[in-house]
Coordinates of N, CA and C in Angstrom, one line a residue:
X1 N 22.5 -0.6 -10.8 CA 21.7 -1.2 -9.8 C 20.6 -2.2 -10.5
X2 N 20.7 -3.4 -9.7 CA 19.2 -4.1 -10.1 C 18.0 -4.0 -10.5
X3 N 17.3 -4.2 -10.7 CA 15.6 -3.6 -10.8 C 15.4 -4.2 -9.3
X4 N 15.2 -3.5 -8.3 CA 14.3 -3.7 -7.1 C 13.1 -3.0 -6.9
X5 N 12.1 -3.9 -5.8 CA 10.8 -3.0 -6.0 C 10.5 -3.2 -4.9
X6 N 10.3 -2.2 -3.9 CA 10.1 -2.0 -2.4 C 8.1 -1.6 -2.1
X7 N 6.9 -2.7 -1.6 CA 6.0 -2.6 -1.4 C 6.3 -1.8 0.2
X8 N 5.8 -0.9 0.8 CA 5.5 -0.8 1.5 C 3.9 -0.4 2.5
X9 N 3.4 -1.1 3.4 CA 1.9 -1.2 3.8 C 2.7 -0.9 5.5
X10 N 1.4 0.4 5.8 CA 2.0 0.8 7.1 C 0.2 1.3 8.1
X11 N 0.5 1.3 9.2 CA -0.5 1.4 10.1 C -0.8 3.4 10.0
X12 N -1.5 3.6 10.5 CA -1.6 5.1 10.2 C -0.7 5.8 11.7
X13 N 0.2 6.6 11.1 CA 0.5 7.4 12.1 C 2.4 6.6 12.4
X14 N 2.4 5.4 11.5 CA 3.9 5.2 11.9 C 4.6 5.2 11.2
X15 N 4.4 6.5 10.0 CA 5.6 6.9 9.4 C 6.2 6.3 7.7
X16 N 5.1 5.4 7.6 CA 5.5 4.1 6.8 C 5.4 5.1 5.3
X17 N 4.5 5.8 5.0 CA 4.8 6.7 4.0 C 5.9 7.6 4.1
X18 N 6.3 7.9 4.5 CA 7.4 8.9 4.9 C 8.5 7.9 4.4
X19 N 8.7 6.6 5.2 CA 9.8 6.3 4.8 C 10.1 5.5 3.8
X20 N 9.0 5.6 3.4 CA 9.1 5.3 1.5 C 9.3 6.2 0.9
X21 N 9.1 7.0 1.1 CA 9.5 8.6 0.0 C 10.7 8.6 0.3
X22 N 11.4 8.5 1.8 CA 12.9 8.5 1.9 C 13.6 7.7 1.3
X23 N 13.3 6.3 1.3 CA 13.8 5.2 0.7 C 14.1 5.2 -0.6
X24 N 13.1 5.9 -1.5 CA 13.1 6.1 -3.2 C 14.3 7.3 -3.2
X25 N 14.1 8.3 -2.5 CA 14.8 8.9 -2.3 C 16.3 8.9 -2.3
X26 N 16.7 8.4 -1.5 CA 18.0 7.5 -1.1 C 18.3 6.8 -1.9
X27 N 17.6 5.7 -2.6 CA 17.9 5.1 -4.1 C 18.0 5.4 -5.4
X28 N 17.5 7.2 -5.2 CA 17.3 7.4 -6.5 C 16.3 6.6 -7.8
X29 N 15.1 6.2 -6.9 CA 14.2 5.7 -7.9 C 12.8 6.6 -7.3
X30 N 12.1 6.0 -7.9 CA 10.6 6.8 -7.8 C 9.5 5.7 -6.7
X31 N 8.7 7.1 -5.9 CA 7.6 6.2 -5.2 C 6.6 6.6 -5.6
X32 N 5.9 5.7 -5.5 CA 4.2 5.8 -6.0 C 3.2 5.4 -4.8
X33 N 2.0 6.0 -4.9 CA 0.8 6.0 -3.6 C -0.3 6.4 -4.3
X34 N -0.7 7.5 -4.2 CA -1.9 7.8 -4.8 C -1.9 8.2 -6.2
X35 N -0.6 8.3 -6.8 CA -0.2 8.6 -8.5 C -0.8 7.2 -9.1
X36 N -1.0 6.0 -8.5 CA -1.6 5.0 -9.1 C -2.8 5.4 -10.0
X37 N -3.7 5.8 -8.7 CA -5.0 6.1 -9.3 C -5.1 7.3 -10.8
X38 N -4.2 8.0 -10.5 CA -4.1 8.5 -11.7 C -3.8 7.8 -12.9
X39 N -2.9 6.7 -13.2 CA -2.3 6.5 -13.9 C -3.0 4.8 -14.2
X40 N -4.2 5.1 -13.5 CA -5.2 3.8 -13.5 C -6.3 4.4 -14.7
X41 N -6.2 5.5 -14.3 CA -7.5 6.1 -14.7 C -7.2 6.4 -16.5
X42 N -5.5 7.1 -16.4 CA -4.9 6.7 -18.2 C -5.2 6.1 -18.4
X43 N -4.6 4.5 -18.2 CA -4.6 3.4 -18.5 C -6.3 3.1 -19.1
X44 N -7.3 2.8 -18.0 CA -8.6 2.7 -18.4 C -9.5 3.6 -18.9
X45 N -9.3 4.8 -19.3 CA -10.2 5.6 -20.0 C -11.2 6.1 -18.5
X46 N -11.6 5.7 -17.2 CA -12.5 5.4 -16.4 C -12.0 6.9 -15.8
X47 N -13.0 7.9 -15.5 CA -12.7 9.3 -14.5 C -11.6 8.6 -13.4
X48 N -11.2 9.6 -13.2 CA -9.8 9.2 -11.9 C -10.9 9.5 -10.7
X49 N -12.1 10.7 -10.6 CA -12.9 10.5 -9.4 C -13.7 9.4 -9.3
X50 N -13.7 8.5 -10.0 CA -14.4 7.2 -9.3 C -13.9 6.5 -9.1
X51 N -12.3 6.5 -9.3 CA -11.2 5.5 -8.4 C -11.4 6.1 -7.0
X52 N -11.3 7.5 -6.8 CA -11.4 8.0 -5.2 C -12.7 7.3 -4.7
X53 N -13.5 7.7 -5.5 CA -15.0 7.8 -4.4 C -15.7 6.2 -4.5
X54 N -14.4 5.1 -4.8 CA -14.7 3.6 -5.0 C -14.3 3.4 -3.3
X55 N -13.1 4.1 -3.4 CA -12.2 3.9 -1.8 C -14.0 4.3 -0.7
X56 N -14.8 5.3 -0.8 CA -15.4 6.0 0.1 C -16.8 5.2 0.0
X57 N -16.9 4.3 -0.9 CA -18.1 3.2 -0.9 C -17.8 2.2 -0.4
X58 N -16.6 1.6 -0.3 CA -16.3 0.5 0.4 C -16.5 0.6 1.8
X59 N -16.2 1.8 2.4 CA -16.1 2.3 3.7 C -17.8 2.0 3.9
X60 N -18.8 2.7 3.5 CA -19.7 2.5 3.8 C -20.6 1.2 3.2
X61 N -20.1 0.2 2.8 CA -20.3 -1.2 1.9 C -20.9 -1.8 3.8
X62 N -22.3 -2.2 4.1 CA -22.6 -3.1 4.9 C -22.1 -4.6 4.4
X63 N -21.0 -5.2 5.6 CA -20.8 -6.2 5.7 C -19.2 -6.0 5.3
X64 N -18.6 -4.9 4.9 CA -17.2 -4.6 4.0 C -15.9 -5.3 4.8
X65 N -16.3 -5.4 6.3 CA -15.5 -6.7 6.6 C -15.1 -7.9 6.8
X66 N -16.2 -8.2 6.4 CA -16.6 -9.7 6.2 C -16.1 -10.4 5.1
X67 N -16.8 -9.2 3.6 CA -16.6 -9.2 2.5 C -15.2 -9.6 2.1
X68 N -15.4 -10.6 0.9 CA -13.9 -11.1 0.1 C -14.4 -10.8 -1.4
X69 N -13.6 -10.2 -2.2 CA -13.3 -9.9 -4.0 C -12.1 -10.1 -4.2
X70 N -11.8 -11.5 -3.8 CA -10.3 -11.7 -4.1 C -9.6 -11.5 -5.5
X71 N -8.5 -10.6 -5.1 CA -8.1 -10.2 -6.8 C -7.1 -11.3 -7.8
X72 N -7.7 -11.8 -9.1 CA -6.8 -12.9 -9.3 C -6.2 -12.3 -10.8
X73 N -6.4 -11.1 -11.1 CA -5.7 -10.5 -12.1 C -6.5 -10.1 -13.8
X74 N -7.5 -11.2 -13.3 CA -8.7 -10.7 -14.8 C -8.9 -9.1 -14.8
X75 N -9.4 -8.6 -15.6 CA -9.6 -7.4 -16.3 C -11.1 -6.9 -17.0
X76 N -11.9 -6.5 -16.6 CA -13.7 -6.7 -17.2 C -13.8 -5.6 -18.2
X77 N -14.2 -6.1 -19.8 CA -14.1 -5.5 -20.7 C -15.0 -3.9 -20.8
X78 N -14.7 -3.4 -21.2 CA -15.8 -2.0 -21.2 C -17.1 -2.4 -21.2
X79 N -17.2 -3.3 -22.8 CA -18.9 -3.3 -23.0 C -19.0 -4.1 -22.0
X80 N -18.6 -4.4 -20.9 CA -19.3 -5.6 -19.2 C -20.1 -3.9 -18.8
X81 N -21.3 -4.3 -17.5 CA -22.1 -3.6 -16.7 C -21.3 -3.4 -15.3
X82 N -20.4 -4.1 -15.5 CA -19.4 -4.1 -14.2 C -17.7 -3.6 -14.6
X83 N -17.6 -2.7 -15.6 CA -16.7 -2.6 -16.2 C -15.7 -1.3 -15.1
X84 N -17.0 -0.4 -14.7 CA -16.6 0.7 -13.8 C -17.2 0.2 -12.0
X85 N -17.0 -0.9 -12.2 CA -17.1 -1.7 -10.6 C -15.9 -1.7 -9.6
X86 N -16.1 -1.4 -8.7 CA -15.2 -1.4 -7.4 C -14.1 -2.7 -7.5
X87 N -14.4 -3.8 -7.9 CA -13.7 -4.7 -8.6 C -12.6 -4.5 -9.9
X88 N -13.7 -3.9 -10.2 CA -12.4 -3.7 -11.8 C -11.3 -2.5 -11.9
X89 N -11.9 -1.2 -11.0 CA -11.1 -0.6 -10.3 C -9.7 -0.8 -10.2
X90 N -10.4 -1.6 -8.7 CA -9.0 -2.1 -8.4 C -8.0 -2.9 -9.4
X91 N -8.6 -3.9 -10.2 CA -8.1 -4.3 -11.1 C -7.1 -3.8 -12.0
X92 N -7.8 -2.2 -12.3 CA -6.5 -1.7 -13.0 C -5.5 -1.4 -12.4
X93 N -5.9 -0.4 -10.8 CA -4.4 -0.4 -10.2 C -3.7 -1.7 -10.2
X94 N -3.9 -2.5 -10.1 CA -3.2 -3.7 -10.2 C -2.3 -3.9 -11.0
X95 N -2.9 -3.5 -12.4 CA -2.4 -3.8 -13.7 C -1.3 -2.8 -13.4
X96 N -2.1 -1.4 -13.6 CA -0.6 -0.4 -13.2 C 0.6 -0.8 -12.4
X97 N 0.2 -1.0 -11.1 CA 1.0 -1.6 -10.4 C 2.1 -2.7 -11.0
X98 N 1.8 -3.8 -11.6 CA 2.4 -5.0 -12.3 C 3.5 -4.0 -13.2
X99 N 2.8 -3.5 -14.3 CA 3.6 -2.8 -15.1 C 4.6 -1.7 -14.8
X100 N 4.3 -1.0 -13.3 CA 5.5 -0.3 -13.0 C 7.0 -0.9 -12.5
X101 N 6.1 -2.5 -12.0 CA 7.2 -3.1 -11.3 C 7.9 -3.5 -12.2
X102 N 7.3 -4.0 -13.5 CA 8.3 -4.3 -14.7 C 9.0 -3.8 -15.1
X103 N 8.4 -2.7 -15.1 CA 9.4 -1.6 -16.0 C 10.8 -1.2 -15.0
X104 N 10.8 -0.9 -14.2 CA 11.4 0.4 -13.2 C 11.5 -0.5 -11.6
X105 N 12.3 0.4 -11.0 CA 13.1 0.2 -9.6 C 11.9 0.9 -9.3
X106 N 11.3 0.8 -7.8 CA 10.6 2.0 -7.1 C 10.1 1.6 -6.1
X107 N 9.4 2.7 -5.4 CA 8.8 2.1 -3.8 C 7.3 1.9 -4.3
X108 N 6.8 1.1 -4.1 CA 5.2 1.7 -4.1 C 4.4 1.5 -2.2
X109 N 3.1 2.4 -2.2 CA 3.2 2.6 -0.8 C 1.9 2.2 -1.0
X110 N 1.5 1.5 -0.1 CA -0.1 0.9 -0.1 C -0.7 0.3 -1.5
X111 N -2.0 0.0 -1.5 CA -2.8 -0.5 -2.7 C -2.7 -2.4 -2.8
X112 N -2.6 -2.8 -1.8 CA -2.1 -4.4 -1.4 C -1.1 -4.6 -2.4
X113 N 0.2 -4.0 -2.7 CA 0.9 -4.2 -3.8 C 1.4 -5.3 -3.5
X114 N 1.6 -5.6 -2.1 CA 2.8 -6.7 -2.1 C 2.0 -8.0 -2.4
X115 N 0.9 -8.0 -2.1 CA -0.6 -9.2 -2.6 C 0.1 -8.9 -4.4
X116 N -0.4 -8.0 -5.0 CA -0.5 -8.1 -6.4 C 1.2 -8.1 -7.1
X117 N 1.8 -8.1 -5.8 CA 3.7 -8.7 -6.6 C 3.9 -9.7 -6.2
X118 N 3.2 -10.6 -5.6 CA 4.0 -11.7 -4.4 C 4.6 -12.7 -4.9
X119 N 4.4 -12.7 -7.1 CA 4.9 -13.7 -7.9 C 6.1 -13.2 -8.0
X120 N 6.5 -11.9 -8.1 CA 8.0 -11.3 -8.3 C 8.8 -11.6 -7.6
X121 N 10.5 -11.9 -8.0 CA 11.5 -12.5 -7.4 C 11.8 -11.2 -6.8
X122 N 11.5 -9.9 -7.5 CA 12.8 -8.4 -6.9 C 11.7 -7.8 -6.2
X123 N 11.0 -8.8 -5.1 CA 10.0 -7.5 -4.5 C 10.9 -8.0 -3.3
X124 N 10.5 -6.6 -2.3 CA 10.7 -6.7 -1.0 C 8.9 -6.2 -0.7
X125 N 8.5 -6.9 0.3 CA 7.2 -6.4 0.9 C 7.8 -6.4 2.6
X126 N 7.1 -4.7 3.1 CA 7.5 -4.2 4.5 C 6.2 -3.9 4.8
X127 N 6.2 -4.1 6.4 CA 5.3 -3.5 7.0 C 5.7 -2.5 8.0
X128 N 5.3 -1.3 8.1 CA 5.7 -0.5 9.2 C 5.0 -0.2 10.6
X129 N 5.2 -0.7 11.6 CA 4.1 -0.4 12.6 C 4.5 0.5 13.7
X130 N 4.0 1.2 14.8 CA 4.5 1.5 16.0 C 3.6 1.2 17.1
X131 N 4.0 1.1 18.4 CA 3.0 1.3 19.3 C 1.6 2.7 19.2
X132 N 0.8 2.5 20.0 CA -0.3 2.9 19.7 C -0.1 4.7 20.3
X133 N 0.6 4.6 21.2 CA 1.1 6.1 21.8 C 2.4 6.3 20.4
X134 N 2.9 5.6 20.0 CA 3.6 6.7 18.9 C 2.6 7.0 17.8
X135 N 2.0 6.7 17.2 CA 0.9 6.7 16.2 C 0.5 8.1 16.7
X136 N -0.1 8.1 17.7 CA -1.2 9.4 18.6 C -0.4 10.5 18.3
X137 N 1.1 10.6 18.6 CA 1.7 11.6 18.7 C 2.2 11.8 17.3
X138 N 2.4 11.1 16.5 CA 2.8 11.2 15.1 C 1.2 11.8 14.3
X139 N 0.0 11.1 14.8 CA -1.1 12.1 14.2 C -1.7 13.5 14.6
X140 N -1.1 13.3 15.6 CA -1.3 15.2 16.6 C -0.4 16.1 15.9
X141 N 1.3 15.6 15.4 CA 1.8 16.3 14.8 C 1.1 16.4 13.6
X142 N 0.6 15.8 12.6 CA -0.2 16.2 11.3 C -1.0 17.1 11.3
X143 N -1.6 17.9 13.0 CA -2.4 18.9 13.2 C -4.0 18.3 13.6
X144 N -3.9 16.9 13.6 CA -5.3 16.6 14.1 C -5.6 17.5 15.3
X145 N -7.3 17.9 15.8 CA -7.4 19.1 16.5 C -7.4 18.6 17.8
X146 N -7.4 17.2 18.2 CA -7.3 16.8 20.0 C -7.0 15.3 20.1
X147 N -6.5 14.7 21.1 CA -6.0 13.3 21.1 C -7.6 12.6 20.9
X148 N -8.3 12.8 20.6 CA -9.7 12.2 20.9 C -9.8 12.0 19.3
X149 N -9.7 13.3 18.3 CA -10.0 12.9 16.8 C -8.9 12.1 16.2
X150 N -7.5 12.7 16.6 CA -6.4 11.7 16.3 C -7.0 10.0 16.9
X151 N -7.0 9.5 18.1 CA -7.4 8.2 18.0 C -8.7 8.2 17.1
X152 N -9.8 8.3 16.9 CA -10.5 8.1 16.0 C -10.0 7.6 14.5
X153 N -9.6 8.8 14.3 CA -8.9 8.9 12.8 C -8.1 7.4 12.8
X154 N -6.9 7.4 13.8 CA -6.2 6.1 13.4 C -7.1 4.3 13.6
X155 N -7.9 4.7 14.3 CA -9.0 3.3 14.4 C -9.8 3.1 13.0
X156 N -9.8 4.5 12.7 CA -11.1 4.5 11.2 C -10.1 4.1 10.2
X157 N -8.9 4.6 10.5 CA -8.3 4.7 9.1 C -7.4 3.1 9.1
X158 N -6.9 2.7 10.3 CA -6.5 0.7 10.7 C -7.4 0.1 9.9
X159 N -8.9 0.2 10.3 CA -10.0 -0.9 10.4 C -9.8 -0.7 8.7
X160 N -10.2 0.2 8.3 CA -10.5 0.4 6.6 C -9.4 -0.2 5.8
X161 N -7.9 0.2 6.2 CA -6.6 -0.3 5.5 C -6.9 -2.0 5.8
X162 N -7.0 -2.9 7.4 CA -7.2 -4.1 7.1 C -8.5 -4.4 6.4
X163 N -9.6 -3.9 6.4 CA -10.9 -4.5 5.7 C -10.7 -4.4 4.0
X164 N -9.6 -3.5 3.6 CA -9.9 -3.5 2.3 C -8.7 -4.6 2.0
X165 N -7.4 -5.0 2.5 CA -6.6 -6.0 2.5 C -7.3 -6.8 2.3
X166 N -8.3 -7.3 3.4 CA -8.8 -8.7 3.3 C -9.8 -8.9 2.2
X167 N -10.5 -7.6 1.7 CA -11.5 -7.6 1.0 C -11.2 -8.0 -0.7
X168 N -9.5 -7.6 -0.9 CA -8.9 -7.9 -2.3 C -8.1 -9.2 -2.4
X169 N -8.0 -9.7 -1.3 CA -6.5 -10.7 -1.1 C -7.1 -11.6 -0.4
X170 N -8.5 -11.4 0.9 CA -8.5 -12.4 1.8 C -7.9 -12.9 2.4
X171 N -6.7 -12.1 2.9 CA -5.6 -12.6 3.9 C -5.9 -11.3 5.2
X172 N -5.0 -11.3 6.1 CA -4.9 -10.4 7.3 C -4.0 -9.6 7.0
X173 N -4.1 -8.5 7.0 CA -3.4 -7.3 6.7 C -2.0 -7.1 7.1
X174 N -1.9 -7.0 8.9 CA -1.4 -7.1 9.6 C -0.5 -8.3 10.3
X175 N -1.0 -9.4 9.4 CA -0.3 -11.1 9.5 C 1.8 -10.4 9.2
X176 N 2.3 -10.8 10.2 CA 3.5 -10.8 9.6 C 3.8 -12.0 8.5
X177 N 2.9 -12.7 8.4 CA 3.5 -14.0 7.2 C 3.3 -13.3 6.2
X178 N 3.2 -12.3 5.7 CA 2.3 -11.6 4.7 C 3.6 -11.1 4.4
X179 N 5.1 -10.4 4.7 CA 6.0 -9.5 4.6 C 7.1 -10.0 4.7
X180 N 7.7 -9.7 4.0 CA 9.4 -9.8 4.0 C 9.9 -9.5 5.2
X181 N 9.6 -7.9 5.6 CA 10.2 -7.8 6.6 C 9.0 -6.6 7.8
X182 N 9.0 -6.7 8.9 CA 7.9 -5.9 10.0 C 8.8 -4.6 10.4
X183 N 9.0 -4.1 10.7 CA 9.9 -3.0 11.2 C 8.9 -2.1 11.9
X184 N 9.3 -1.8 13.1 CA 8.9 -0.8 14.3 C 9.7 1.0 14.0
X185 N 8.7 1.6 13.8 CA 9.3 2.4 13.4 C 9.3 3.8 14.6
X186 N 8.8 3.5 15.3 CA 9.2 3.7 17.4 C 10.5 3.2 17.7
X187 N 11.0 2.2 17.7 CA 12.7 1.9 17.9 C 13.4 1.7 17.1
X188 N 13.0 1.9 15.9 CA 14.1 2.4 14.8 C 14.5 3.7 14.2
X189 N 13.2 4.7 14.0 CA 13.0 5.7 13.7 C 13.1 5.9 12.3
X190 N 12.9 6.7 11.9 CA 12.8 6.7 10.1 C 13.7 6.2 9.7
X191 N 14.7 7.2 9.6 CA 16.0 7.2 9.2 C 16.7 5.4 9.3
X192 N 16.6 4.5 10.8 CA 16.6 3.7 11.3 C 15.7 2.4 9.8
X193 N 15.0 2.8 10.2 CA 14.1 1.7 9.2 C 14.6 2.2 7.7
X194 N 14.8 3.2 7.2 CA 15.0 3.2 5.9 C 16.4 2.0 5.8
X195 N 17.4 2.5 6.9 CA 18.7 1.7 6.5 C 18.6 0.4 7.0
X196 N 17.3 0.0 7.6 CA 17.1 -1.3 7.9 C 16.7 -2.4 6.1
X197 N 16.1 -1.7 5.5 CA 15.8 -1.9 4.5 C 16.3 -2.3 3.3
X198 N 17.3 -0.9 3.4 CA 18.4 -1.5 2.4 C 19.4 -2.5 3.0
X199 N 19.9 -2.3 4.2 CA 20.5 -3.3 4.7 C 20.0 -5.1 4.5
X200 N 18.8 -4.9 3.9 CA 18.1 -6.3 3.8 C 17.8 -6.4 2.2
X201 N 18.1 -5.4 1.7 CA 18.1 -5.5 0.1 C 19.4 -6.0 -0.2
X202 N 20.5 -5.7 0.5 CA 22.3 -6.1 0.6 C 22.3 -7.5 1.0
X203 N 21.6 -7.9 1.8 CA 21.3 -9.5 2.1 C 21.0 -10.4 1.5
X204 N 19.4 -9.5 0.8 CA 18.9 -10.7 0.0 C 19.7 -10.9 -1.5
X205 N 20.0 -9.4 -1.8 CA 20.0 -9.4 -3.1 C 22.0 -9.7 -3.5
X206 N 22.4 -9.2 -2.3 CA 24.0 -9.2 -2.7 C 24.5 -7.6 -2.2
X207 N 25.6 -7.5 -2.2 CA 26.2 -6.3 -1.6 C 26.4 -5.5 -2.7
X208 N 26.5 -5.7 -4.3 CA 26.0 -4.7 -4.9 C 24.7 -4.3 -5.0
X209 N 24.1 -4.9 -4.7 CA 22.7 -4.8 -5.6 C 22.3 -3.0 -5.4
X210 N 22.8 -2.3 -4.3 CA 22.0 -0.8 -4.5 C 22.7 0.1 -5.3
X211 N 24.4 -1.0 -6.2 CA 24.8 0.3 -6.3 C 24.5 0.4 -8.0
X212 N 24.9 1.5 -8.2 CA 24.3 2.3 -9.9 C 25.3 2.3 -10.5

């Protein structure tokens, strides 16, 4: 099989992680999501809890939507004052990111990967959305305690995934010009979108390209 590398960015509640785990799954390659941060944190010597609790300052950053730190790939040396900045952060997942995609076939799920691949010929970048009533019922099943915290959750957790898109890339999160391909994962269903995907890796890439 080729080296392919599948970005997937998904609304909360439609499945979009799920069907990345299936996807790698199904190809027999690896997905990555929050293993970044770990493997950011190797990379830069920097605690792996201040990759988390960078995510939990941006949230409360006055102005954090408005805000642009467009990422253009530099790197801030240790001895900088800004070395363990919300900026450089991200920067290393970036780096990680880059270097997974070089190395290896795999899914990666969030972290604006498909911004930080967009120069690569073997990416696919997906977005996964559903209507707002599947979302609800897809986060009631995760055990949220009433349709009232479930909507919350998925407004808090929308606004933050586009504010932090725009805050590293300055683009729209949610722009379909932004993706290879949009997939509804309400009239496709998992299973549906995963074989949507490969069926569009057969396209772009050739009719072998998934086999091993």
């Amino acid at each position: 099989m080729e080296k392919i590398v599948v970005t997937i960015a998904r609304q909360y509640g439609s499945g979009g992680r799920q069907i990345g785990n299936m996807l790698a799954k199904d190809l027999g390659i690896r997905a990555y999501s929050r293993e970044i941060l770990r493997l950011a944190s190797d990379d830069s010597g920097i605690n792996e809890a201040l990759f988390n609790e960078a995510d939990e300052k941006l949230k409360n950053t006055t102005l954090f939507g408005i805000m642009r730190k467009e990422y253009h790939g530099e790197l801030i040396p240790p001895e900088s004052e800004d070395f363990i900045s919300n900026q450089n952060l991200f920067n290393y997942q970036a780096k990680v990111i880059k270097e997974l995609a070089a190395a290896e076939s795999c899914v990666i799920i969030g972290r604006c990967a498909d911004y930080v691949l967009r120069d690569m010929p073997d990416v696919v970048s997906v977005f996964v959305h559903a209507s707002p009533e599947f979302c609800l019922q897809e986060a009631m099943r995760r055990g949220a305690r009433s349709e009232k915290d479930a909507e919350k959750k998925i407004q808090k957790t929308d606004k933050y995934r586009g504010d932090y898109y725009h805050y590293y890339t300055g683009q729209v999160w949610n722009d379909a010009r932004n993706y290879d391909l949009c997939l509804s994962s309400e009239k496709l269903g998992f299973e549906g979108c995963v074989e949507a995907i490969k069926r569009y890796l057969k396209v772009r890439f050739g009719e072998g390209a998934l086999d091993r």
